[in-house]
Amino acid sequence: MNDGNEKGVSWKTCMKLAITAVAVFLIIRYWGSVESFVGLLLGGMLAIFAGLVISYIVNIPLRFFERKLPGPTGDGTRNRALSIALSVICAVAVLLFVGMLVIPHLIEAIVTLAQATPEAIDTISNNQFIASLIPAQLVAQLKSIDWNEVVNSIVSWLQSGVASSLPQIMTIVGQIGAWFMGVILAFWFLSEKDKLSAGVHKVVKTYLGERADAVFVNAIKVADSSFHGYIVGAALESIIFGSLVAIACTLAGMPDALMLGALVGVMSLIPMIGALIGAILGAIIILATSWQKAIIFLVVFFIVQQIEANVFYPRVVGRQVGLTGMWPLIGITLGVAIFGFVGAFVGVPLTATVFRIARADIKRREELPGDSPSPLEKIHQSLSD
């Protein structure tokens, strides 16, 4: 018999359990359709994600201009509108400067190399000294290449391969369209950022409570400080790196030293491999005029890179995010391992965010009375109860 204080399971609880069981069964039974739907949903959210990323980056100079321009700040003010306009103008000016400085030289170098490749290979093949340094089998293969056939193959691929690659091309076009829509959303996010922030706080307070909102606000502040510091530090480090390359190339007598510095500096914004890609592109540009200078440029680049990696990067980027020593490298490694290529960009600021939150929590717990239970002890106690 049941005691008078015991209560049976209500029909409402039974219905909830039954609906939950049916929902789980349907998800497992039709997992392929569910996965496709989630993929479409995430694809549709790409524009929102792009808008958030763009708006956050533009918000860095935006906050600077808001502090410098006169008048009240906030949504709908003249100060906000002028700050957004100036931020966009600065971003477009930087992109145009780098593009006009680098892209024409790169295209010219590729065209020149394409035209000179057959003659250069014949020269290498017929030169006894160079041929003695290259395996005979490789020399024979170079001589046997029919370059007209290679060109015809490329033309044939452009005629048939492009059509077969149409799905991939449409995917790329769709992603470009999503990022273009993200630019439009970014303007809305920036112009209404105060209202959006207040709305998020209201939702968190309503559904999670005041304490959760306080924790959320603190975490957002720490993350914002880490990401803001990382972006500013990476931009400053790229300027330093590019300037060092330009100065070193000038001293070494390299052609277009300013362009080479700008190319390496911009590409170094891509963690781990960006600077190397910039060096390879710079070597290709110089190779169109002189292979000796291309080798000298690579030597100069690696010397400057060692100085930048061991002297400037830890002091500039590490101090901006609050990480010293090997922690920035550890952050990049963990980011790539967990999030792939995107992790190379967010690994350092995410590591800095976790590091700073943990350090603040440890400091707070050290100030508690000695008999205060640790989080593990609290969990053990709650399980025992």
CSV table of C-alpha atoms in Angstrom, one decimal:
chain,number,residue,atom,x,y,z
A,1,MET,CA,0.0,0.0,0.0
A,2,ASN,CA,1.1,3.5,-0.6
A,3,ASP,CA,1.5,5.9,2.2
A,4,GLY,CA,-0.8,8.9,2.4
A,5,ASN,CA,2.1,11.3,1.7
A,6,GLU,CA,3.2,9.5,-1.4
A,7,LYS,CA,1.8,10.8,-4.7
A,8,GLY,CA,1.3,8.8,-7.9
A,9,VAL,CA,2.6,9.8,-11.3
A,10,SER,CA,0.2,12.2,-12.9
A,11,TRP,CA,-1.2,11.8,-16.4
A,12,LYS,CA,0.5,15.1,-17.4
A,13,THR,CA,3.9,13.6,-16.5
A,14,CYS,CA,3.1,10.4,-18.4
A,15,MET,CA,2.2,12.4,-21.5
A,16,LYS,CA,5.4,14.4,-21.3
A,17,LEU,CA,7.4,11.3,-21.1
A,18,ALA,CA,5.5,9.7,-24.0
A,19,ILE,CA,5.9,12.7,-26.2
A,20,THR,CA,9.6,12.9,-25.3
A,21,ALA,CA,10.1,9.2,-26.2
A,22,VAL,CA,8.2,9.6,-29.5
A,23,ALA,CA,10.3,12.7,-30.4
A,24,VAL,CA,13.6,10.9,-29.6
A,25,PHE,CA,12.4,7.9,-31.7
A,26,LEU,CA,11.5,10.1,-34.7
A,27,ILE,CA,14.8,11.9,-34.5
A,28,ILE,CA,16.7,8.6,-34.5
A,29,ARG,CA,14.5,7.0,-37.2
A,30,TYR,CA,14.8,10.0,-39.6
A,31,TRP,CA,18.2,11.2,-38.6
A,32,GLY,CA,19.2,11.8,-42.2
A,33,SER,CA,16.4,14.3,-42.8
A,34,VAL,CA,17.0,15.9,-39.4
A,35,GLU,CA,20.7,16.3,-40.2
A,36,SER,CA,19.9,17.9,-43.6
A,37,PHE,CA,17.5,20.3,-41.9
A,38,VAL,CA,20.1,21.3,-39.3
A,39,GLY,CA,22.6,21.8,-42.1
A,40,LEU,CA,20.2,24.1,-44.0
A,41,LEU,CA,19.4,26.0,-40.8
A,42,LEU,CA,23.1,26.5,-40.1
A,43,GLY,CA,23.7,27.5,-43.7
A,44,GLY,CA,20.9,30.1,-43.4
A,45,MET,CA,22.5,31.4,-40.2
A,46,LEU,CA,25.8,32.0,-42.1
A,47,ALA,CA,24.6,35.6,-43.0
A,48,ILE,CA,23.9,36.3,-39.3
A,49,PHE,CA,27.3,34.9,-38.2
A,50,ALA,CA,29.0,36.9,-40.9
A,51,GLY,CA,27.1,40.1,-39.8
A,52,LEU,CA,28.2,39.5,-36.2
A,53,VAL,CA,31.9,39.0,-37.1
A,54,ILE,CA,31.9,42.1,-39.4
A,55,SER,CA,30.1,44.3,-36.9
A,56,TYR,CA,32.4,43.2,-34.1
A,57,ILE,CA,35.6,44.1,-36.1
A,58,VAL,CA,34.1,47.4,-37.4
A,59,ASN,CA,33.0,48.2,-33.8
A,60,ILE,CA,36.6,48.5,-32.7
A,61,PRO,CA,37.3,51.7,-34.7
A,62,LEU,CA,33.7,52.7,-34.2
A,63,ARG,CA,34.2,52.9,-30.4
A,64,PHE,CA,37.3,55.0,-31.0
A,65,PHE,CA,35.5,57.5,-33.2
A,66,GLU,CA,32.6,57.7,-30.8
A,67,ARG,CA,34.9,58.8,-28.0
A,68,LYS,CA,36.6,61.4,-30.2
A,69,LEU,CA,33.6,62.9,-32.0
A,70,PRO,CA,31.5,65.5,-30.2
A,71,GLY,CA,27.9,65.1,-29.2
A,72,PRO,CA,25.9,62.4,-27.3
A,73,THR,CA,26.5,58.8,-28.2
A,74,GLY,CA,24.0,56.0,-28.6
A,75,ASP,CA,21.5,54.6,-31.1
A,76,GLY,CA,20.1,57.1,-33.6
A,77,THR,CA,22.6,59.8,-32.8
A,78,ARG,CA,24.7,61.8,-35.2
A,79,ASN,CA,27.8,60.7,-33.4
A,80,ARG,CA,26.9,57.0,-34.1
A,81,ALA,CA,26.2,57.7,-37.8
A,82,LEU,CA,29.4,59.6,-38.4
A,83,SER,CA,31.4,57.0,-36.4
A,84,ILE,CA,30.1,54.2,-38.6
A,85,ALA,CA,30.8,56.1,-41.8
A,86,LEU,CA,34.4,56.9,-40.7
A,87,SER,CA,35.0,53.3,-39.7
A,88,VAL,CA,33.8,52.0,-43.1
A,89,ILE,CA,35.8,54.6,-44.9
A,90,CYS,CA,39.0,53.6,-43.0
A,91,ALA,CA,38.4,49.9,-43.8
A,92,VAL,CA,37.7,50.4,-47.5
A,93,ALA,CA,40.8,52.7,-47.7
A,94,VAL,CA,43.0,50.1,-46.3
A,95,LEU,CA,41.7,47.4,-48.6
A,96,LEU,CA,42.0,49.6,-51.6
A,97,PHE,CA,45.6,50.6,-50.7
A,98,VAL,CA,46.8,47.1,-50.2
A,99,GLY,CA,44.9,45.8,-53.3
A,100,MET,CA,46.2,48.5,-55.6
A,101,LEU,CA,49.7,48.0,-54.3
A,102,VAL,CA,49.9,44.2,-54.4
A,103,ILE,CA,47.4,42.8,-56.9
A,104,PRO,CA,48.7,44.4,-60.1
A,105,HIS,CA,52.3,43.3,-59.4
A,106,LEU,CA,51.1,39.8,-58.6
A,107,ILE,CA,49.1,39.5,-61.9
A,108,GLU,CA,51.9,40.9,-63.9
A,109,ALA,CA,54.4,38.5,-62.3
A,110,ILE,CA,52.2,35.5,-63.0
A,111,VAL,CA,51.7,36.5,-66.7
A,112,THR,CA,55.4,37.1,-67.1
A,113,LEU,CA,56.3,33.7,-65.5
A,114,ALA,CA,53.7,31.9,-67.7
A,115,GLN,CA,55.2,33.4,-70.8
A,116,ALA,CA,58.8,32.7,-69.8
A,117,THR,CA,58.3,29.2,-68.4
A,118,PRO,CA,58.9,27.2,-71.6
A,119,GLU,CA,62.1,29.1,-72.5
A,120,ALA,CA,63.3,28.9,-68.9
A,121,ILE,CA,62.9,25.1,-68.8
A,122,ASP,CA,64.8,24.8,-72.2
A,123,THR,CA,67.6,26.9,-70.7
A,124,ILE,CA,67.7,24.8,-67.6
A,125,SER,CA,67.7,21.6,-69.6
A,126,ASN,CA,70.5,22.7,-72.0
A,127,ASN,CA,72.7,24.2,-69.3
A,128,GLN,CA,75.3,21.5,-68.4
A,129,PHE,CA,76.0,22.9,-64.9
A,130,ILE,CA,72.4,23.2,-63.8
A,131,ALA,CA,71.5,19.9,-65.5
A,132,SER,CA,74.3,18.2,-63.4
A,133,LEU,CA,72.6,19.4,-60.2
A,134,ILE,CA,69.2,18.0,-61.3
A,135,PRO,CA,68.5,14.3,-61.6
A,136,ALA,CA,68.8,13.1,-65.2
A,137,GLN,CA,65.3,11.5,-65.0
A,138,LEU,CA,63.8,14.9,-64.1
A,139,VAL,CA,65.7,16.7,-66.9
A,140,ALA,CA,64.3,14.1,-69.4
A,141,GLN,CA,60.8,14.6,-68.1
A,142,LEU,CA,61.1,18.4,-68.5
A,143,LYS,CA,62.3,18.0,-72.1
A,144,SER,CA,59.5,15.6,-72.9
A,145,ILE,CA,56.7,17.9,-71.8
A,146,ASP,CA,54.7,19.3,-74.7
A,147,TRP,CA,53.7,22.7,-73.5
A,148,ASN,CA,51.2,23.3,-76.2
A,149,GLU,CA,49.4,20.2,-75.0
A,150,VAL,CA,49.5,21.5,-71.5
A,151,VAL,CA,47.9,24.8,-72.6
A,152,ASN,CA,45.3,22.9,-74.6
A,153,SER,CA,44.5,20.8,-71.5
A,154,ILE,CA,44.0,23.9,-69.5
A,155,VAL,CA,41.7,25.3,-72.1
A,156,SER,CA,39.8,22.1,-72.3
A,157,TRP,CA,39.3,22.1,-68.5
A,158,LEU,CA,38.0,25.6,-68.6
A,159,GLN,CA,35.5,24.6,-71.2
A,160,SER,CA,34.3,21.3,-69.6
A,161,GLY,CA,35.6,21.3,-66.1
A,162,VAL,CA,33.9,24.6,-65.2
A,163,ALA,CA,30.6,23.1,-66.1
A,164,SER,CA,31.3,20.0,-64.0
A,165,SER,CA,32.4,22.2,-61.1
A,166,LEU,CA,29.1,24.2,-61.2
A,167,PRO,CA,27.8,22.9,-57.9
A,168,GLN,CA,31.0,23.9,-56.1
A,169,ILE,CA,30.9,27.3,-57.9
A,170,MET,CA,27.3,27.8,-56.8
A,171,THR,CA,28.2,26.9,-53.2
A,172,ILE,CA,31.0,29.6,-53.3
A,173,VAL,CA,28.6,32.1,-54.8
A,174,GLY,CA,26.0,31.3,-52.1
A,175,GLN,CA,28.6,31.9,-49.4
A,176,ILE,CA,29.7,35.2,-51.0
A,177,GLY,CA,26.0,36.2,-51.0
A,178,ALA,CA,25.7,35.2,-47.4
A,179,TRP,CA,28.7,37.4,-46.5
A,180,PHE,CA,27.2,40.2,-48.6
A,181,MET,CA,24.0,39.9,-46.6
A,182,GLY,CA,26.2,39.8,-43.5
A,183,VAL,CA,27.6,43.3,-44.4
A,184,ILE,CA,24.0,44.6,-44.5
A,185,LEU,CA,23.2,43.0,-41.2
A,186,ALA,CA,26.4,44.4,-39.7
A,187,PHE,CA,25.2,47.9,-40.3
A,188,TRP,CA,22.0,47.1,-38.5
A,189,PHE,CA,23.8,45.5,-35.6
A,190,LEU,CA,26.1,48.6,-35.3
A,191,SER,CA,23.3,51.2,-35.6
A,192,GLU,CA,21.1,49.3,-33.0
A,193,LYS,CA,23.7,47.8,-30.8
A,194,ASP,CA,22.5,49.4,-27.6
A,195,LYS,CA,18.9,48.2,-28.1
A,196,LEU,CA,20.1,44.7,-29.1
A,197,SER,CA,22.4,44.5,-26.0
A,198,ALA,CA,19.5,45.6,-23.7
A,199,GLY,CA,17.2,43.0,-25.3
A,200,VAL,CA,19.7,40.2,-24.7
A,201,HIS,CA,20.1,41.2,-21.1
A,202,LYS,CA,16.3,41.2,-20.7
A,203,VAL,CA,16.0,37.7,-22.1
A,204,VAL,CA,18.8,36.3,-19.9
A,205,LYS,CA,17.3,37.9,-16.8
A,206,THR,CA,13.7,36.7,-17.6
A,207,TYR,CA,14.5,33.1,-18.3
A,208,LEU,CA,17.8,32.5,-16.4
A,209,GLY,CA,17.7,35.0,-13.5
A,210,GLU,CA,19.7,37.9,-12.2
A,211,ARG,CA,22.7,35.8,-11.2
A,212,ALA,CA,23.0,34.2,-14.6
A,213,ASP,CA,22.8,37.6,-16.2
A,214,ALA,CA,25.7,38.9,-13.9
A,215,VAL,CA,27.8,35.8,-14.9
A,216,PHE,CA,26.9,36.3,-18.5
A,217,VAL,CA,27.9,40.0,-18.4
A,218,ASN,CA,31.2,39.3,-16.8
A,219,ALA,CA,32.0,36.5,-19.3
A,220,ILE,CA,31.1,38.8,-22.2
A,221,LYS,CA,33.3,41.6,-20.8
A,222,VAL,CA,36.3,39.3,-20.5
A,223,ALA,CA,35.8,37.8,-23.9
A,224,ASP,CA,35.3,41.2,-25.5
A,225,SER,CA,38.6,42.4,-23.8
A,226,SER,CA,40.4,39.3,-25.1
A,227,PHE,CA,39.1,39.4,-28.6
A,228,HIS,CA,39.5,43.2,-28.8
A,229,GLY,CA,43.1,43.0,-27.6
A,230,TYR,CA,43.9,40.1,-30.0
A,231,ILE,CA,42.5,42.0,-33.0
A,232,VAL,CA,44.3,45.2,-32.1
A,233,GLY,CA,47.5,43.3,-31.3
A,234,ALA,CA,47.4,41.2,-34.5
A,235,ALA,CA,46.9,44.4,-36.6
A,236,LEU,CA,49.7,46.2,-34.8
A,237,GLU,CA,52.0,43.1,-35.2
A,238,SER,CA,51.2,42.9,-38.9
A,239,ILE,CA,52.2,46.6,-39.4
A,240,ILE,CA,55.4,46.0,-37.5
A,241,PHE,CA,56.2,42.8,-39.5
A,242,GLY,CA,55.4,44.4,-42.8
A,243,SER,CA,57.5,47.5,-42.0
A,244,LEU,CA,60.5,45.3,-41.0
A,245,VAL,CA,60.2,43.4,-44.3
A,246,ALA,CA,59.9,46.6,-46.3
A,247,ILE,CA,63.0,48.1,-44.5
A,248,ALA,CA,65.0,44.9,-44.9
A,249,CYS,CA,64.1,44.6,-48.6
A,250,THR,CA,65.1,48.2,-49.2
A,251,LEU,CA,68.5,47.6,-47.6
A,252,ALA,CA,68.9,44.4,-49.6
A,253,GLY,CA,68.1,46.2,-52.9
A,254,MET,CA,64.8,44.4,-53.5
A,255,PRO,CA,62.4,45.9,-56.1
A,256,ASP,CA,59.1,47.2,-54.9
A,257,ALA,CA,60.1,46.9,-51.2
A,258,LEU,CA,56.9,48.7,-50.0
A,259,MET,CA,54.7,46.4,-51.9
A,260,LEU,CA,56.5,43.3,-50.5
A,261,GLY,CA,56.2,44.6,-47.0
A,262,ALA,CA,52.4,45.3,-47.5
A,263,LEU,CA,51.9,41.8,-48.9
A,264,VAL,CA,53.7,40.0,-46.1
A,265,GLY,CA,52.1,42.2,-43.4
A,266,VAL,CA,48.6,41.6,-44.6
A,267,MET,CA,49.1,37.9,-45.1
A,268,SER,CA,50.6,37.6,-41.6
A,269,LEU,CA,47.1,38.3,-40.3
A,270,ILE,CA,46.4,34.6,-41.1
A,271,PRO,CA,47.9,32.7,-38.2
A,272,MET,CA,50.7,30.2,-38.7
A,273,ILE,CA,50.8,30.0,-42.5
A,274,GLY,CA,49.8,33.5,-43.6
A,275,ALA,CA,53.3,35.0,-43.5
A,276,LEU,CA,54.8,32.1,-45.4
A,277,ILE,CA,52.1,32.4,-48.1
A,278,GLY,CA,53.0,36.1,-48.4
A,279,ALA,CA,56.7,35.2,-48.7
A,280,ILE,CA,55.9,32.7,-51.5
A,281,LEU,CA,53.8,35.2,-53.4
A,282,GLY,CA,56.5,37.9,-53.0
A,283,ALA,CA,59.1,35.4,-54.3
A,284,ILE,CA,56.9,34.7,-57.3
A,285,ILE,CA,56.6,38.4,-58.1
A,286,ILE,CA,60.4,38.9,-57.8
A,287,LEU,CA,61.1,35.7,-59.8
A,288,ALA,CA,59.6,37.3,-62.8
A,289,THR,CA,62.6,39.6,-63.0
A,290,SER,CA,65.5,37.8,-61.2
A,291,TRP,CA,65.7,34.4,-59.5
A,292,GLN,CA,68.8,35.5,-57.6
A,293,LYS,CA,66.8,38.3,-55.9
A,294,ALA,CA,63.9,35.9,-55.2
A,295,ILE,CA,66.3,33.7,-53.2
A,296,ILE,CA,67.7,36.7,-51.4
A,297,PHE,CA,64.2,37.9,-50.6
A,298,LEU,CA,63.3,34.5,-49.0
A,299,VAL,CA,66.5,34.6,-46.9
A,300,VAL,CA,65.7,38.1,-45.8
A,301,PHE,CA,62.1,37.1,-45.0
A,302,PHE,CA,63.1,34.1,-42.8
A,303,ILE,CA,65.6,36.3,-40.9
A,304,VAL,CA,62.9,39.0,-40.2
A,305,GLN,CA,60.3,36.3,-39.4
A,306,GLN,CA,62.6,34.9,-36.6
A,307,ILE,CA,63.1,38.3,-35.2
A,308,GLU,CA,59.3,39.1,-35.3
A,309,ALA,CA,58.3,35.7,-33.9
A,310,ASN,CA,60.7,35.7,-30.9
A,311,VAL,CA,60.8,39.5,-30.1
A,312,PHE,CA,57.7,41.3,-31.2
A,313,TYR,CA,54.9,38.7,-31.4
A,314,PRO,CA,55.0,37.7,-27.7
A,315,ARG,CA,55.3,41.3,-26.5
A,316,VAL,CA,52.6,42.8,-28.8
A,317,VAL,CA,49.9,40.1,-29.2
A,318,GLY,CA,50.7,38.3,-25.9
A,319,ARG,CA,50.4,41.4,-23.8
A,320,GLN,CA,47.3,42.6,-25.6
A,321,VAL,CA,45.4,39.4,-24.6
A,322,GLY,CA,47.1,38.8,-21.3
A,323,LEU,CA,49.1,35.7,-22.3
A,324,THR,CA,52.8,35.4,-22.0
A,325,GLY,CA,55.4,32.8,-22.9
A,326,MET,CA,54.2,29.9,-25.0
A,327,TRP,CA,50.5,30.4,-24.2
A,328,PRO,CA,49.7,32.2,-27.5
A,329,LEU,CA,51.2,29.3,-29.4
A,330,ILE,CA,49.3,26.8,-27.2
A,331,GLY,CA,46.1,28.7,-27.9
A,332,ILE,CA,46.6,28.5,-31.7
A,333,THR,CA,47.4,24.8,-31.5
A,334,LEU,CA,44.3,24.0,-29.4
A,335,GLY,CA,42.1,26.2,-31.6
A,336,VAL,CA,43.2,24.4,-34.8
A,337,ALA,CA,42.8,21.0,-33.2
A,338,ILE,CA,39.2,21.8,-32.0
A,339,PHE,CA,37.8,24.2,-34.6
A,340,GLY,CA,40.0,23.6,-37.6
A,341,PHE,CA,41.1,26.6,-39.7
A,342,VAL,CA,38.8,28.9,-37.9
A,343,GLY,CA,40.4,27.9,-34.7
A,344,ALA,CA,43.7,29.6,-35.8
A,345,PHE,CA,41.9,32.9,-35.5
A,346,VAL,CA,39.9,32.4,-32.3
A,347,GLY,CA,42.3,30.0,-30.5
A,348,VAL,CA,44.4,32.7,-28.8
A,349,PRO,CA,41.5,35.0,-27.6
A,350,LEU,CA,39.4,32.0,-26.5
A,351,THR,CA,42.4,30.7,-24.5
A,352,ALA,CA,42.9,34.2,-23.0
A,353,THR,CA,39.2,34.4,-22.1
A,354,VAL,CA,39.3,31.0,-20.2
A,355,PHE,CA,42.6,31.8,-18.6
A,356,ARG,CA,41.4,35.2,-17.3
A,357,ILE,CA,38.1,33.9,-16.0
A,358,ALA,CA,39.8,31.0,-14.3
A,359,ARG,CA,42.4,33.2,-12.8
A,360,ALA,CA,39.7,35.6,-11.4
A,361,ASP,CA,37.7,32.7,-10.0
A,362,ILE,CA,40.8,31.2,-8.3
A,363,LYS,CA,41.6,34.6,-6.8
A,364,ARG,CA,38.1,35.0,-5.5
A,365,ARG,CA,38.1,31.5,-4.0
A,366,GLU,CA,41.4,32.1,-2.3
A,367,GLU,CA,39.8,35.0,-0.4
A,368,LEU,CA,37.0,32.8,1.0
A,369,PRO,CA,37.2,31.4,4.5
A,370,GLY,CA,39.4,28.3,4.9
A,371,ASP,CA,36.5,26.0,5.6
A,372,SER,CA,34.5,26.9,2.5
A,373,PRO,CA,33.9,23.8,0.3
A,374,SER,CA,35.5,23.5,-3.1
A,375,PRO,CA,33.3,23.0,-6.3
A,376,LEU,CA,34.2,19.3,-6.3
A,377,GLU,CA,33.2,19.0,-2.6
A,378,LYS,CA,29.9,20.8,-3.3
A,379,ILE,CA,29.1,18.3,-6.1
A,380,HIS,CA,30.0,15.4,-3.9
A,381,GLN,CA,27.9,16.8,-1.1
A,382,SER,CA,24.9,17.3,-3.4
A,383,LEU,CA,25.2,13.7,-4.7
A,384,SER,CA,25.4,12.4,-1.2
A,385,ASP,CA,22.3,14.3,-0.1
